[in-house]
Coordinates of C-alpha atoms in Angstrom, one line a residue:
M874 CA -31.0 -16.8 -151.9
D875 CA -31.5 -19.9 -149.3
S876 CA -28.0 -20.6 -147.4
T877 CA -29.4 -24.2 -146.5
A878 CA -29.9 -25.2 -150.6
P879 CA -27.4 -27.8 -152.2
L880 CA -24.3 -26.3 -153.4
H881 CA -25.5 -26.9 -157.6
E882 CA -28.6 -25.5 -156.6
L883 CA -27.2 -22.4 -155.7
R884 CA -25.0 -22.5 -158.7
R885 CA -27.6 -23.0 -160.8
K886 CA -29.7 -19.9 -159.4
Q887 CA -26.6 -17.7 -159.7
I888 CA -25.9 -18.8 -163.5
A889 CA -29.5 -17.9 -164.4
S890 CA -29.1 -14.5 -162.6
L891 CA -27.0 -13.8 -166.1
A892 CA -30.0 -13.8 -168.1
A893 CA -32.1 -12.4 -165.4
H894 CA -29.8 -8.9 -165.7
H895 CA -30.1 -9.0 -169.5
L896 CA -26.7 -10.2 -170.5
V897 CA -26.1 -11.9 -173.3
Y898 CA -23.2 -14.8 -173.3
R899 CA -21.6 -17.6 -174.3
Q900 CA -20.9 -20.6 -172.7
V901 CA -17.4 -22.1 -173.2
V902 CA -17.6 -25.0 -170.8
A903 CA -20.9 -25.9 -169.2
D904 CA -21.5 -24.1 -165.6
S905 CA -18.0 -23.5 -165.4
Q906 CA -16.7 -20.9 -167.9
F907 CA -18.6 -18.1 -170.1
E908 CA -17.8 -15.1 -172.3
V909 CA -19.3 -11.6 -172.5
V910 CA -18.4 -9.9 -175.9
L911 CA -18.2 -6.3 -174.8
P912 CA -19.1 -3.5 -177.4
S913 CA -16.1 -2.4 -179.8
A914 CA -16.8 1.3 -179.2
T915 CA -15.5 0.7 -175.4
V916 CA -12.0 0.9 -176.4
D917 CA -9.8 3.6 -177.4
Q918 CA -6.4 3.5 -178.5
H919 CA -5.7 7.1 -177.3
G920 CA -8.4 7.5 -174.8
Q921 CA -10.5 9.4 -177.1
H922 CA -14.0 8.6 -179.1
G923 CA -13.8 9.7 -182.6
Q924 CA -15.9 8.1 -184.7
H925 CA -13.4 7.6 -187.3
G926 CA -10.8 6.5 -184.9
Q927 CA -13.4 3.9 -183.4
Q928 CA -14.1 3.0 -187.2
A929 CA -10.1 2.0 -187.9
Q930 CA -9.9 0.4 -184.5
Q931 CA -12.9 -1.9 -184.9
A932 CA -11.2 -3.0 -188.3
Q933 CA -8.0 -3.4 -186.9
Q934 CA -8.5 -4.5 -183.3
P935 CA -10.7 -7.6 -182.1
P936 CA -13.5 -6.8 -179.4
L937 CA -12.9 -6.9 -175.5
V938 CA -14.0 -10.2 -174.1
L939 CA -15.0 -10.7 -170.5
T940 CA -14.0 -14.2 -169.5
L941 CA -16.1 -15.4 -166.2
V942 CA -14.8 -18.6 -164.8
L943 CA -16.7 -20.3 -161.7
P944 CA -14.3 -22.4 -159.8
P945 CA -16.1 -26.0 -158.1
A946 CA -17.2 -24.3 -155.0
F947 CA -18.6 -21.5 -156.4
P948 CA -20.8 -19.7 -155.0
D949 CA -19.2 -20.5 -152.0
I950 CA -15.9 -18.9 -153.7
A951 CA -15.7 -16.0 -155.9
P952 CA -15.6 -16.2 -159.3
T953 CA -12.8 -15.0 -161.6
L954 CA -13.0 -12.4 -164.6
F955 CA -10.5 -11.8 -167.2
I956 CA -10.2 -9.2 -169.7
T957 CA -8.7 -10.4 -173.3
P958 CA -6.6 -8.7 -174.6
V959 CA -5.1 -6.8 -171.4
C960 CA -6.1 -3.2 -171.2
R961 CA -5.3 -0.8 -168.5
H962 CA -7.8 0.5 -166.5
P963 CA -8.5 1.1 -162.4
W964 CA -10.3 -2.4 -162.0
I965 CA -8.0 -4.3 -164.1
D966 CA -4.6 -5.5 -163.1
P967 CA -1.7 -6.1 -165.1
Q968 CA -2.6 -9.4 -165.8
G969 CA -6.0 -8.9 -167.0
Q970 CA -7.9 -9.6 -164.1
V971 CA -11.1 -7.7 -163.0
V972 CA -10.3 -7.0 -159.3
G973 CA -11.9 -3.6 -159.1
H974 CA -15.5 -4.8 -157.8
V975 CA -16.0 -4.2 -154.2
R976 CA -18.5 -7.4 -154.3
L977 CA -15.4 -9.6 -155.4
A978 CA -13.4 -8.9 -152.3
S979 CA -16.2 -9.5 -150.1
W980 CA -17.9 -12.3 -152.1
N981 CA -20.5 -14.7 -150.3
Q982 CA -23.1 -16.8 -152.1
H983 CA -25.8 -14.4 -151.3
V984 CA -24.1 -11.8 -153.8
S985 CA -25.7 -12.1 -157.3
L986 CA -23.2 -13.0 -159.9
G987 CA -25.6 -11.2 -162.7
R988 CA -25.5 -7.9 -161.0
V989 CA -21.6 -8.0 -160.4
V990 CA -21.0 -9.2 -164.1
K991 CA -23.7 -6.2 -164.9
D992 CA -22.0 -3.6 -163.1
I993 CA -18.4 -4.8 -164.8
V994 CA -19.8 -4.3 -168.1
T995 CA -21.3 -0.8 -167.3
E996 CA -18.4 0.4 -165.6
L997 CA -15.9 -0.8 -168.3
T998 CA -18.8 0.9 -171.0
L999 CA -19.3 4.3 -169.2
R1000 CA -15.4 4.4 -168.6
P1001 CA -13.6 2.7 -171.5
P1002 CA -9.9 0.8 -171.0
L1003 CA -7.3 2.2 -172.6
R1004 CA -5.7 -0.7 -175.0
S1005 CA -2.0 -0.4 -175.4
A1006 CA -0.2 -1.5 -178.5
E1007 CA 2.8 -2.4 -176.8
M1008 CA 0.8 -4.6 -174.1
P1009 CA 1.1 -8.3 -175.0
K1010 CA -2.1 -10.3 -176.1
R1011 CA -3.0 -12.9 -173.6
P1012 CA -4.9 -15.9 -174.2
P1013 CA -8.2 -17.0 -172.4
P1014 CA -7.4 -18.3 -168.6
P1015 CA -7.6 -22.3 -168.7
I1016 CA -10.1 -23.9 -166.5
P1017 CA -8.2 -26.3 -164.2
L1018 CA -8.9 -29.6 -164.4
S1019 CA -10.4 -30.0 -160.7
A1020 CA -13.4 -27.7 -162.1
Q1021 CA -14.2 -29.7 -164.9
A1022 CA -14.0 -33.1 -162.9
G1023 CA -16.4 -31.5 -160.2
L1024 CA -18.5 -30.4 -162.9
A1025 CA -18.7 -33.9 -164.9
G1026 CA -22.1 -34.7 -163.8
S1027 CA -23.9 -31.7 -165.4
Q1028 CA -25.4 -32.1 -168.5
Q1029 CA -26.7 -28.7 -169.1
Q1030 CA -24.8 -27.8 -172.4
A1031 CA -26.8 -24.5 -173.6
A1032 CA -26.5 -21.2 -172.1
V1033 CA -29.2 -19.6 -170.0
G1034 CA -28.8 -16.7 -172.1
S1035 CA -28.6 -16.5 -175.9
A1036 CA -26.1 -18.6 -177.8
M1037 CA -23.6 -16.6 -180.4
P1038 CA -21.1 -17.0 -182.7
A1039 CA -17.5 -16.0 -182.5
S1040 CA -18.4 -12.8 -184.4
F1041 CA -21.5 -12.0 -182.3
G1042 CA -19.5 -9.1 -180.9
A1043 CA -19.1 -7.4 -184.1
Q1044 CA -22.7 -8.0 -185.3
Y1045 CA -24.7 -7.6 -182.5
P1046 CA -23.7 -5.3 -179.6
L1047 CA -24.1 -7.1 -175.9
F1048 CA -24.9 -3.5 -174.1
N1049 CA -26.2 -0.3 -174.7
T1050 CA -23.3 2.2 -174.7
T1051 CA -25.8 4.9 -174.3
P1052 CA -26.9 4.6 -170.2
A1053 CA -30.4 5.2 -169.6
S1054 CA -31.1 8.3 -167.6
G1055 CA -30.9 7.6 -163.8
S1056 CA -28.6 4.5 -164.3
A1057 CA -25.7 4.7 -162.2
S1058 CA -21.9 3.2 -162.5
A1059 CA -20.7 0.6 -160.3
S1060 CA -17.9 3.0 -159.0
G1061 CA -20.5 5.4 -157.9
N1062 CA -22.1 2.8 -155.5
D1063 CA -21.0 -0.2 -153.3
A1064 CA -22.6 -2.3 -156.2
V1065 CA -25.4 -3.3 -153.8
D1066 CA -27.1 -6.7 -155.1
N1067 CA -30.7 -5.7 -156.5
L1068 CA -33.4 -8.0 -154.9
F1069 CA -36.0 -7.0 -157.2
P1070 CA -34.0 -7.2 -160.9
A1071 CA -37.4 -5.8 -162.4
L1072 CA -36.4 -2.5 -161.4
D1073 CA -33.3 -2.7 -163.4
A1074 CA -35.6 -2.0 -166.6
K1075 CA -36.9 1.3 -165.3
T1076 CA -35.5 4.6 -165.4
L1077 CA -35.0 7.1 -162.9
E1078 CA -38.1 9.2 -164.1
E1079 CA -39.9 6.0 -164.4
I1080 CA -39.4 4.9 -160.6
N1081 CA -40.0 8.4 -159.4
R1082 CA -43.3 8.4 -161.1
L1083 CA -44.2 5.4 -159.3
L1084 CA -43.3 6.7 -156.1
D1085 CA -45.5 9.7 -156.6
D1086 CA -48.5 7.6 -157.8
E1087 CA -49.4 5.2 -155.0
P1088 CA -52.3 3.1 -156.5
S1089 CA -49.4 2.6 -159.7
L1090 CA -46.6 1.7 -157.1
D1091 CA -49.2 -0.7 -155.5
D1092 CA -49.8 -2.4 -159.1
F1093 CA -46.4 -2.5 -159.9
V1094 CA -45.3 -4.2 -156.4
D1095 CA -48.2 -6.6 -156.6
T1096 CA -46.4 -7.8 -160.2
L1097 CA -43.2 -8.8 -158.8
T1098 CA -42.4 -12.1 -158.3
Q1099 CA -41.3 -12.2 -154.4
I1100 CA -44.7 -10.7 -153.9
R1101 CA -46.6 -12.8 -155.5
E1102 CA -44.9 -16.0 -153.8
M1103 CA -45.4 -14.4 -150.4
K1104 CA -49.1 -14.0 -151.2
A1105 CA -49.2 -17.2 -152.6
V1106 CA -47.6 -18.3 -149.4
R1107 CA -50.1 -16.3 -147.3
N1108 CA -53.2 -17.5 -149.1
D1109 CA -52.1 -21.3 -148.9
M1110 CA -51.6 -21.0 -145.2
A1111 CA -54.9 -19.2 -144.7
K1112 CA -56.8 -22.0 -146.6
S1113 CA -54.9 -24.8 -144.2
N1114 CA -55.7 -22.9 -141.3
A1115 CA -59.6 -22.5 -142.4
D1116 CA -59.6 -26.2 -143.0
I1117 CA -58.1 -27.0 -140.0
A1118 CA -60.6 -25.0 -138.0
R1119 CA -63.6 -26.5 -140.0
R1120 CA -62.7 -30.0 -139.3
T1121 CA -62.1 -28.9 -135.6
L1122 CA -65.6 -27.7 -135.2
S1123 CA -67.1 -30.7 -137.1
K1124 CA -65.9 -32.9 -134.1
E1125 CA -67.4 -30.3 -131.7
D1126 CA -70.9 -33.2 -131.4
E1127 CA -68.5 -36.3 -131.0
L1128 CA -66.4 -34.4 -128.6
R1129 CA -69.3 -33.6 -126.5
E1130 CA -70.7 -37.3 -126.6
L1131 CA -67.3 -38.7 -125.7
R1132 CA -67.1 -36.4 -122.7
Q1133 CA -70.5 -37.4 -121.1
R1134 CA -69.5 -41.2 -121.7
I1135 CA -66.3 -40.4 -119.9
Q1136 CA -68.3 -38.8 -117.0
A1137 CA -70.8 -41.6 -117.0
L1138 CA -67.7 -44.3 -116.5
Q1139 CA -65.9 -42.0 -113.9
E1140 CA -69.2 -42.3 -111.6
T1141 CA -69.3 -46.1 -112.3
H1142 CA -65.7 -46.3 -111.6
A1143 CA -66.0 -44.4 -108.0
T1144 CA -69.0 -46.5 -107.2
Q1145 CA -67.1 -49.7 -107.9
R1146 CA -64.3 -48.4 -106.4
R1147 CA -66.0 -47.9 -102.9
M1148 CA -67.4 -51.4 -103.3
L1149 CA -63.7 -52.9 -103.8
D1150 CA -62.8 -50.9 -100.6
E1151 CA -65.3 -52.0 -98.5
L1152 CA -65.1 -55.8 -99.5
M1153 CA -61.1 -55.5 -99.2
V1154 CA -61.4 -54.3 -95.5
A1155 CA -63.8 -57.5 -94.9
Q1156 CA -61.5 -59.7 -96.5
K1157 CA -58.5 -58.6 -94.4
R1158 CA -60.9 -59.1 -91.0
E1159 CA -61.7 -62.5 -92.3
L1160 CA -58.0 -63.3 -93.1
A1161 CA -56.9 -62.1 -89.7
R1162 CA -58.8 -64.9 -88.2
F1163 CA -56.4 -67.6 -89.8
G1164 CA -53.6 -65.5 -89.2
A1165 CA -50.4 -67.1 -87.7
G1166 CA -50.8 -64.5 -84.6
H1167 CA -54.3 -65.1 -84.0
I1168 CA -54.0 -68.9 -84.2
T1169 CA -50.9 -69.1 -82.0
S1170 CA -52.9 -66.8 -79.4
M1171 CA -55.8 -69.3 -79.1
L1172 CA -53.6 -72.1 -79.0
K1173 CA -52.3 -70.5 -75.9
E1174 CA -55.1 -70.0 -74.4
L1175 CA -56.5 -73.5 -75.2
V1176 CA -53.3 -75.0 -73.2
Q1177 CA -53.6 -72.6 -70.4
T1178 CA -57.4 -74.0 -70.2
S1179 CA -56.1 -77.5 -70.3
E1180 CA -53.5 -76.9 -67.5
S1181 CA -56.6 -75.4 -65.5
M1182 CA -58.4 -78.5 -66.0
S1183 CA -55.8 -80.9 -64.7
E1184 CA -55.1 -78.9 -61.6
M1185 CA -59.0 -78.5 -60.9
S1186 CA -59.1 -82.4 -61.4
V1187 CA -56.0 -82.8 -58.7
Q1188 CA -57.9 -80.6 -56.3
S1189 CA -61.2 -82.0 -56.4
F1190 CA -59.8 -85.7 -55.9
L1191 CA -57.4 -84.5 -52.8
E1192 CA -60.7 -82.7 -51.4
G1193 CA -62.5 -85.8 -51.9
K1194 CA -65.1 -84.9 -54.4
L1195 CA -63.9 -87.4 -57.2
T1196 CA -62.9 -91.2 -56.6
E1197 CA -59.9 -92.6 -57.7
D1198 CA -61.4 -93.8 -60.9
E1199 CA -63.2 -90.5 -61.5
F1200 CA -59.8 -88.4 -60.8
I1201 CA -58.1 -91.1 -63.3
R1202 CA -60.3 -90.3 -66.0
A1203 CA -60.4 -86.6 -66.0
F1204 CA -56.9 -85.9 -65.3
K1205 CA -56.0 -88.2 -67.9
E1206 CA -58.2 -86.5 -70.3
S1207 CA -57.3 -83.1 -69.3
R1208 CA -53.6 -84.2 -70.0
K1209 CA -54.3 -85.6 -73.4
V1210 CA -56.0 -82.4 -74.6
Y1211 CA -53.1 -80.3 -73.1
H1212 CA -50.4 -82.3 -75.1
G1213 CA -52.5 -81.9 -78.1
H1214 CA -52.7 -78.3 -78.1
A1215 CA -49.0 -77.9 -76.7
A1216 CA -47.7 -79.9 -79.8
K1217 CA -49.6 -77.9 -82.0
L1218 CA -48.5 -74.6 -80.4
E1219 CA -45.1 -75.8 -80.6
N1220 CA -45.0 -76.9 -84.3
I1221 CA -46.5 -73.6 -85.4
Q1222 CA -44.0 -71.6 -82.9
G1223 CA -41.1 -73.6 -85.0
D1224 CA -42.3 -73.2 -88.6
P1225 CA -40.9 -70.3 -90.1
S1226 CA -43.2 -70.3 -93.4
F1227 CA -46.3 -70.2 -91.2
A1228 CA -44.7 -67.7 -89.0
A1229 CA -44.4 -65.7 -92.4

């Protein structure tokens, strides 16, 4: 049973397990309280099973009723089971509550409610409780208000099993008082939950025949609900994987074409990248001609050249190579060029934005 399922879904599955284990019951409160009438022959006033004594007691005493109460937190919390009227039995405490089943003490939501109730009915059938005339009769236990309020949203009014009138226990036996050969009482084992309820309908001889006949065993296993569901899931997964494989293979030609296109684009990209790198180198070389450092260096050379021209004019005049008028014109022109270049150099060196 899936522990991640909502609590109400687990509760519904647990209630449905009553019918799955062939139990006939009456629903008293929807999804909260149920009654199972035990066969009258299971109770013996004196611990004996004489037919005359049984008939006399059936006429005088009502049948035993097993009352099943499911708390709001069920199946996280164990159910409570009562026997009315109160009887003496190793599984029943003095207040009439059934406490002897091992699964009630170690309850968890994976324990089958139907299997536990069936084990209790089997035990009380094979080992009838002793009803004492001195014991006070106890009314059925009331349902707590919290249980009724917690389940007010449930609209399921019909029991999973067959509905029965109040006198149903006296008219129709709820359990076969002659156990099938090979069946065992709950006290003879640990009441292990049966994951395959279909085995409950088979006797020990039938199970042994299946174990000896492998083809018949295979056929029986194939009829189990769990196996059918497992095979259905496996077939669905195989079909889904096959569909995915076919869709993947159908894309093979398209994938090959896309790979060729990507390869051509990569080659084009490589060619254009080489061209871009060459252009970037040329651009860097051209920009270097107009950089601050290059311009400053050129202006310094021009200033130095103009200074040299002025000194040459003075030297030529002193050597008598130039007349006074020629010297004045040459010196004036060289100094004019000198001061122009020097002013530009000073401006460039003093401008932070140009230097950056």
